Amino acid sequence: MKTLRLIAGCLVLGMMGCGGDADSVAPVDVRVVEGVTPGERVSGSRILRATAEDNSGTVARVEFSVAGSPVCVDDIARRSGATFSCTWDSSTTPPGDHQLTVKAQDAAGNSALSAPVSITVLAANRAPSLGPVTTTHQTLDEGSTASLAVTATDPDGDTLTYTWTQSPFAPLGTFAEGSNATPSWTAPFISRDTAFLLKVTVSDGRGGSTQGTVSVTVVNVPALNQAPSVDLDINVDPEGIVAGETVPLFISARDPDGDPLTYSWTTEPPGAGVFTSPEQASAEWRSGELKEPATYKLKVTVSDGTSSESRSVDVQVGVPSYAQDIEPLWSAKCSSCHNENSPEGLNLQVGKSHASLMASGGGACAGPRVSPGHPEESLLVRRISGEECGIRMPMGDSDYFDLNQGEFTRIRSWILAGALDN
């Protein structure tokens, strides 16, 4: 019985910690590693980071304090030596000189403090205050200058900076001494009266800023307008084409006043051919049908809304050659159906097509396949147009000439010019 009482006593003592292995060792090497530096002047929010070591292999939480008051905590357990972090809003701490510490704690409740970091917490930043933005001219002529002014103060005594801008952004006027409280603004040249909003942004360098505006109307003065600057020559290549072909065109222009430019492409004589994108700097022109060579003047007019400049270029348009411009069309689309085995007798193979086209069609399509000088009387044109005489050419692709109108113009022009075998 005496032996049992001794054993029981030892068990009780063990449970109380006598001779046991309960964790009583606090974390070590507790350090603030990021977020503040000794002697720093702190404002706004900071992400504070710290590390600690513990003999258990795990640190349960860390808590940052300023002047002895907790400011943020990271209570997610991490392995020993890992980085803990949390965000401190310094505006919640009274301004002044303070010491920041971090306390690390393990799962057994043992804790240790870091060495203190001395910092100065600044008062919460207050934005600058502005008086009215003033101008010497609420209305001024284009190219004229107005003086601007704004009065600004900072309740924290911070140094202020000034940035001036305009809206709309273009055309762009000019600020002189634009980083000061009293700049001047020279109005841009414009094509019509325009209201501009002049804005100043005053910043204290600590995240605080305030804006003020004043409206100025700029008046267009036609006598002061500068005409668009337009290249002397239209870029055109080639300058010689055959009827139905397309020529690309381009003109380079800018406006010295920054006005938006409009473009208008026309022909002399008027209405000749067809333009693609006639209101752009880059355009294309496809010639109309003709029966003899002709020269067309292609003209572009560039306007800023007040003044305009025009340029022109001559383009030579020739009559299509059968061998070079017409027969290749049959080879591409028609000769597979219209050959020596064609039930209609039309043979569009190379070397045989012209003679076959000069013959007359039979049956429901009786009459000349091509009537020199008269495309409307030619069965070929009627079949391509889909007006009569069976399936529209080319078979299986009846929309082809609708999508390639220049080739149809080429065929009609060749017939108008006499349908020569040249």
mmCIF file of N, CA and C in Angstrom, residues 230-310:
data_model
loop_
_atom_site.group_PDB
_atom_site.id
_atom_site.type_symbol
_atom_site.label_atom_id
_atom_site.label_comp_id
_atom_site.label_asym_id
_atom_site.label_seq_id
_atom_site.Cartn_x
_atom_site.Cartn_y
_atom_site.Cartn_z
ATOM 1 N N VAL A 230 -1.098 70.945 -97.362
ATOM 2 C CA VAL A 230 -1.372 69.765 -98.175
ATOM 3 C C VAL A 230 -0.183 69.494 -99.089
ATOM 4 N N ASP A 231 0.210 68.230 -99.206
ATOM 5 C CA ASP A 231 1.293 67.871 -100.126
ATOM 6 C C ASP A 231 0.994 68.380 -101.527
ATOM 7 N N LEU A 232 2.051 68.696 -102.259
ATOM 8 C CA LEU A 232 1.863 69.233 -103.606
ATOM 9 C C LEU A 232 1.272 68.206 -104.557
ATOM 10 N N ASP A 233 1.601 66.944 -104.371
ATOM 11 C CA ASP A 233 1.185 65.919 -105.329
ATOM 12 C C ASP A 233 0.343 64.845 -104.663
ATOM 13 N N ILE A 234 -0.649 64.369 -105.407
ATOM 14 C CA ILE A 234 -1.422 63.206 -104.998
ATOM 15 C C ILE A 234 -0.595 61.965 -105.298
ATOM 16 N N ASN A 235 -0.541 61.080 -104.350
ATOM 17 C CA ASN A 235 0.165 59.815 -104.554
ATOM 18 C C ASN A 235 -0.752 58.878 -105.327
ATOM 19 N N VAL A 236 -0.385 58.569 -106.575
ATOM 20 C CA VAL A 236 -1.206 57.706 -107.424
ATOM 21 C C VAL A 236 -0.294 56.731 -108.154
ATOM 22 N N ASP A 237 -0.704 55.468 -108.192
ATOM 23 C CA ASP A 237 0.112 54.451 -108.861
ATOM 24 C C ASP A 237 -0.791 53.302 -109.298
ATOM 25 N N PRO A 238 -0.865 53.022 -110.610
ATOM 26 C CA PRO A 238 -0.163 53.718 -111.692
ATOM 27 C C PRO A 238 -0.983 54.911 -112.177
ATOM 28 N N GLU A 239 -0.374 55.739 -113.043
ATOM 29 C CA GLU A 239 -1.096 56.873 -113.603
ATOM 30 C C GLU A 239 -1.798 56.502 -114.895
ATOM 31 N N GLY A 240 -1.606 55.269 -115.365
ATOM 32 C CA GLY A 240 -2.288 54.796 -116.566
ATOM 33 C C GLY A 240 -2.944 53.455 -116.322
ATOM 34 N N ILE A 241 -4.226 53.335 -116.659
ATOM 35 C CA ILE A 241 -4.978 52.095 -116.472
ATOM 36 C C ILE A 241 -5.846 51.875 -117.701
ATOM 37 N N VAL A 242 -6.523 50.725 -117.763
ATOM 38 C CA VAL A 242 -7.522 50.496 -118.802
ATOM 39 C C VAL A 242 -8.893 50.572 -118.157
ATOM 40 N N ALA A 243 -9.903 50.759 -118.998
ATOM 41 C CA ALA A 243 -11.262 50.928 -118.502
ATOM 42 C C ALA A 243 -11.650 49.798 -117.551
ATOM 43 N N GLY A 244 -12.265 50.175 -116.436
ATOM 44 C CA GLY A 244 -12.710 49.204 -115.444
ATOM 45 C C GLY A 244 -11.703 48.923 -114.355
ATOM 46 N N GLU A 245 -10.460 49.318 -114.550
ATOM 47 C CA GLU A 245 -9.451 49.080 -113.519
ATOM 48 C C GLU A 245 -9.530 50.150 -112.431
ATOM 49 N N THR A 246 -8.906 49.834 -111.296
ATOM 50 C CA THR A 246 -8.942 50.714 -110.128
ATOM 51 C C THR A 246 -7.557 51.264 -109.846
ATOM 52 N N VAL A 247 -7.523 52.535 -109.455
ATOM 53 C CA VAL A 247 -6.251 53.158 -109.114
ATOM 54 C C VAL A 247 -6.332 53.661 -107.669
ATOM 55 N N PRO A 248 -5.339 53.322 -106.813
ATOM 56 C CA PRO A 248 -5.331 53.826 -105.430
ATOM 57 C C PRO A 248 -4.817 55.263 -105.377
ATOM 58 N N LEU A 249 -5.367 56.044 -104.453
ATOM 59 C CA LEU A 249 -5.021 57.455 -104.318
ATOM 60 C C LEU A 249 -4.727 57.771 -102.853
ATOM 61 N N PHE A 250 -3.820 58.720 -102.628
ATOM 62 C CA PHE A 250 -3.537 59.154 -101.259
ATOM 63 C C PHE A 250 -3.026 60.581 -101.281
ATOM 64 N N ILE A 251 -3.499 61.376 -100.320
ATOM 65 C CA ILE A 251 -2.982 62.731 -100.148
ATOM 66 C C ILE A 251 -2.610 62.920 -98.678
ATOM 67 N N SER A 252 -1.471 63.517 -98.430
ATOM 68 C CA SER A 252 -1.022 63.784 -97.064
ATOM 69 C C SER A 252 -1.312 65.241 -96.728
ATOM 70 N N ALA A 253 -1.934 65.470 -95.570
ATOM 71 C CA ALA A 253 -2.288 66.833 -95.170
ATOM 72 C C ALA A 253 -2.285 66.943 -93.654
ATOM 73 N N ARG A 254 -2.078 68.152 -93.167
ATOM 74 C CA ARG A 254 -2.195 68.440 -91.740
ATOM 75 C C ARG A 254 -2.695 69.870 -91.605
ATOM 76 N N ASP A 255 -3.181 70.210 -90.431
ATOM 77 C CA ASP A 255 -3.673 71.564 -90.211
ATOM 78 C C ASP A 255 -2.813 72.259 -89.166
ATOM 79 N N PRO A 256 -2.204 73.401 -89.504
ATOM 80 C CA PRO A 256 -1.312 74.080 -88.552
ATOM 81 C C PRO A 256 -2.031 74.574 -87.304
ATOM 82 N N ASP A 257 -3.373 74.727 -87.389
ATOM 83 C CA ASP A 257 -4.144 75.166 -86.228
ATOM 84 C C ASP A 257 -4.685 73.991 -85.420
ATOM 85 N N GLY A 258 -4.437 72.781 -85.896
ATOM 86 C CA GLY A 258 -4.958 71.609 -85.205
ATOM 87 C C GLY A 258 -6.419 71.325 -85.481
ATOM 88 N N ASP A 259 -7.008 71.985 -86.501
ATOM 89 C CA ASP A 259 -8.417 71.745 -86.824
ATOM 90 C C ASP A 259 -8.592 70.373 -87.463
ATOM 91 N N PRO A 260 -9.731 69.719 -87.233
ATOM 92 C CA PRO A 260 -10.009 68.460 -87.940
ATOM 93 C C PRO A 260 -10.197 68.721 -89.426
ATOM 94 N N LEU A 261 -9.694 67.824 -90.254
ATOM 95 C CA LEU A 261 -9.747 67.999 -91.702
ATOM 96 C C LEU A 261 -10.777 67.069 -92.323
ATOM 97 N N THR A 262 -11.399 67.547 -93.399
ATOM 98 C CA THR A 262 -12.296 66.716 -94.202
ATOM 99 C C THR A 262 -11.732 66.630 -95.616
ATOM 100 N N TYR A 263 -12.070 65.526 -96.299
ATOM 101 C CA TYR A 263 -11.551 65.259 -97.640
ATOM 102 C C TYR A 263 -12.719 65.013 -98.587
ATOM 103 N N SER A 264 -12.563 65.482 -99.818
ATOM 104 C CA SER A 264 -13.591 65.249 -100.831
ATOM 105 C C SER A 264 -12.901 64.979 -102.168
ATOM 106 N N TRP A 265 -13.111 63.761 -102.713
ATOM 107 C CA TRP A 265 -12.523 63.368 -103.990
ATOM 108 C C TRP A 265 -13.576 63.502 -105.086
ATOM 109 N N THR A 266 -13.205 64.147 -106.186
ATOM 110 C CA THR A 266 -14.112 64.336 -107.322
ATOM 111 C C THR A 266 -13.341 64.131 -108.621
ATOM 112 N N THR A 267 -14.073 64.118 -109.734
ATOM 113 C CA THR A 267 -13.444 63.976 -111.052
ATOM 114 C C THR A 267 -13.854 65.129 -111.952
ATOM 115 N N GLU A 268 -13.037 65.373 -112.948
ATOM 116 C CA GLU A 268 -13.373 66.275 -114.050
ATOM 117 C C GLU A 268 -13.156 65.494 -115.341
ATOM 118 N N PRO A 269 -14.238 65.280 -116.127
ATOM 119 C CA PRO A 269 -15.594 65.785 -115.911
ATOM 120 C C PRO A 269 -16.253 65.130 -114.705
ATOM 121 N N PRO A 270 -17.242 65.834 -114.110
ATOM 122 C CA PRO A 270 -17.882 65.320 -112.892
ATOM 123 C C PRO A 270 -18.578 63.983 -113.125
ATOM 124 N N GLY A 271 -18.551 63.138 -112.094
ATOM 125 C CA GLY A 271 -19.303 61.893 -112.127
ATOM 126 C C GLY A 271 -18.669 60.766 -112.895
ATOM 127 N N ALA A 272 -17.459 60.949 -113.380
ATOM 128 C CA ALA A 272 -16.803 59.883 -114.142
ATOM 129 C C ALA A 272 -16.262 58.825 -113.184
ATOM 130 N N GLY A 273 -16.563 57.577 -113.455
ATOM 131 C CA GLY A 273 -16.055 56.498 -112.621
ATOM 132 C C GLY A 273 -16.688 56.477 -111.237
ATOM 133 N N VAL A 274 -16.104 55.654 -110.372
ATOM 134 C CA VAL A 274 -16.651 55.451 -109.027
ATOM 135 C C VAL A 274 -15.517 55.525 -108.010
ATOM 136 N N PHE A 275 -15.725 56.320 -106.934
ATOM 137 C CA PHE A 275 -14.763 56.399 -105.835
ATOM 138 C C PHE A 275 -15.163 55.455 -104.709
ATOM 139 N N THR A 276 -14.155 54.864 -104.080
ATOM 140 C CA THR A 276 -14.326 54.162 -102.813
ATOM 141 C C THR A 276 -13.700 55.026 -101.729
ATOM 142 N N SER A 277 -14.412 55.265 -100.632
ATOM 143 C CA SER A 277 -13.951 56.117 -99.519
ATOM 144 C C SER A 277 -13.607 57.523 -99.999
ATOM 145 N N PRO A 278 -14.547 58.209 -100.663
ATOM 146 C CA PRO A 278 -14.251 59.539 -101.199
ATOM 147 C C PRO A 278 -14.106 60.616 -100.134
ATOM 148 N N GLU A 279 -14.335 60.296 -98.856
ATOM 149 C CA GLU A 279 -14.212 61.286 -97.790
ATOM 150 C C GLU A 279 -13.032 60.980 -96.875
ATOM 151 N N GLN A 280 -12.086 60.188 -97.383
ATOM 152 C CA GLN A 280 -10.895 59.839 -96.614
ATOM 153 C C GLN A 280 -9.637 60.315 -97.339
ATOM 154 N N ALA A 281 -8.530 60.383 -96.592
ATOM 155 C CA ALA A 281 -7.262 60.756 -97.220
ATOM 156 C C ALA A 281 -6.822 59.694 -98.217
ATOM 157 N N SER A 282 -7.152 58.437 -97.956
ATOM 158 C CA SER A 282 -6.866 57.339 -98.884
ATOM 159 C C SER A 282 -8.161 56.942 -99.576
ATOM 160 N N ALA A 283 -8.130 56.891 -100.896
ATOM 161 C CA ALA A 283 -9.323 56.536 -101.663
ATOM 162 C C ALA A 283 -8.914 55.667 -102.846
ATOM 163 N N GLU A 284 -9.903 55.122 -103.529
ATOM 164 C CA GLU A 284 -9.681 54.391 -104.771
ATOM 165 C C GLU A 284 -10.664 54.908 -105.809
ATOM 166 N N TRP A 285 -10.235 54.897 -107.082
ATOM 167 C CA TRP A 285 -11.119 55.321 -108.169
ATOM 168 C C TRP A 285 -11.117 54.254 -109.251
ATOM 169 N N ARG A 286 -12.321 53.805 -109.633
ATOM 170 C CA ARG A 286 -12.475 52.850 -110.729
ATOM 171 C C ARG A 286 -13.082 53.574 -111.914
ATOM 172 N N SER A 287 -12.436 53.452 -113.066
ATOM 173 C CA SER A 287 -12.919 54.175 -114.242
ATOM 174 C C SER A 287 -14.235 53.587 -114.736
ATOM 175 N N GLY A 288 -14.994 54.429 -115.424
ATOM 176 C CA GLY A 288 -16.206 53.960 -116.077
ATOM 177 C C GLY A 288 -15.881 53.387 -117.448
ATOM 178 N N GLU A 289 -16.932 52.968 -118.172
ATOM 179 C CA GLU A 289 -16.708 52.409 -119.507
ATOM 180 C C GLU A 289 -16.456 53.530 -120.508
ATOM 181 N N LEU A 290 -15.719 53.200 -121.567
ATOM 182 C CA LEU A 290 -15.411 54.170 -122.624
ATOM 183 C C LEU A 290 -15.159 53.426 -123.929
ATOM 184 N N LYS A 291 -15.195 54.168 -125.024
ATOM 185 C CA LYS A 291 -14.953 53.557 -126.328
ATOM 186 C C LYS A 291 -13.666 54.048 -126.972
ATOM 187 N N GLU A 292 -13.025 55.014 -126.342
ATOM 188 C CA GLU A 292 -11.743 55.509 -126.830
ATOM 189 C C GLU A 292 -10.940 56.016 -125.644
ATOM 190 N N PRO A 293 -9.616 56.072 -125.780
ATOM 191 C CA PRO A 293 -8.794 56.521 -124.656
ATOM 192 C C PRO A 293 -9.213 57.909 -124.175
ATOM 193 N N ALA A 294 -9.089 58.129 -122.874
ATOM 194 C CA ALA A 294 -9.481 59.412 -122.290
ATOM 195 C C ALA A 294 -8.581 59.733 -121.104
ATOM 196 N N THR A 295 -8.516 61.021 -120.792
ATOM 197 C CA THR A 295 -7.774 61.494 -119.626
ATOM 198 C C THR A 295 -8.758 62.103 -118.630
ATOM 199 N N TYR A 296 -8.659 61.662 -117.390
ATOM 200 C CA TYR A 296 -9.535 62.175 -116.340
ATOM 201 C C TYR A 296 -8.695 62.895 -115.288
ATOM 202 N N LYS A 297 -9.226 63.992 -114.804
ATOM 203 C CA LYS A 297 -8.560 64.734 -113.731
ATOM 204 C C LYS A 297 -9.217 64.329 -112.409
ATOM 205 N N LEU A 298 -8.423 63.735 -111.530
ATOM 206 C CA LEU A 298 -8.903 63.351 -110.210
ATOM 207 C C LEU A 298 -8.479 64.428 -109.218
ATOM 208 N N LYS A 299 -9.437 64.934 -108.464
ATOM 209 C CA LYS A 299 -9.202 66.100 -107.614
ATOM 210 C C LYS A 299 -9.593 65.796 -106.171
ATOM 211 N N VAL A 300 -8.781 66.274 -105.231
ATOM 212 C CA VAL A 300 -9.116 66.163 -103.816
ATOM 213 C C VAL A 300 -9.113 67.564 -103.211
ATOM 214 N N THR A 301 -10.114 67.846 -102.395
ATOM 215 C CA THR A 301 -10.209 69.115 -101.678
ATOM 216 C C THR A 301 -10.137 68.822 -100.183
ATOM 217 N N VAL A 302 -9.174 69.470 -99.515
ATOM 218 C CA VAL A 302 -8.965 69.287 -98.080
ATOM 219 C C VAL A 302 -9.401 70.568 -97.381
ATOM 220 N N SER A 303 -10.305 70.441 -96.399
ATOM 221 C CA SER A 303 -10.872 71.614 -95.728
ATOM 222 C C SER A 303 -10.743 71.496 -94.221
ATOM 223 N N ASP A 304 -10.529 72.650 -93.567
ATOM 224 C CA ASP A 304 -10.531 72.692 -92.100
ATOM 225 C C ASP A 304 -11.815 73.301 -91.557
ATOM 226 N N GLY A 305 -12.794 73.480 -92.433
ATOM 227 C CA GLY A 305 -14.057 74.086 -92.045
ATOM 228 C C GLY A 305 -14.125 75.559 -92.344
ATOM 229 N N THR A 306 -12.962 76.185 -92.561
ATOM 230 C CA THR A 306 -12.919 77.608 -92.909
ATOM 231 C C THR A 306 -12.193 77.818 -94.228
ATOM 232 N N SER A 307 -11.033 77.214 -94.347
ATOM 233 C CA SER A 307 -10.237 77.323 -95.568
ATOM 234 C C SER A 307 -10.030 75.938 -96.163
ATOM 235 N N SER A 308 -9.717 75.917 -97.453
ATOM 236 C CA SER A 308 -9.499 74.628 -98.111
ATOM 237 C C SER A 308 -8.379 74.742 -99.129
ATOM 238 N N GLU A 309 -7.791 73.608 -99.442
ATOM 239 C CA GLU A 309 -6.757 73.488 -100.463
ATOM 240 C C GLU A 309 -7.109 72.304 -101.350
ATOM 241 N N SER A 310 -6.846 72.437 -102.659
ATOM 242 C CA SER A 310 -7.159 71.366 -103.607
ATOM 243 C C SER A 310 -5.911 70.943 -104.362
#
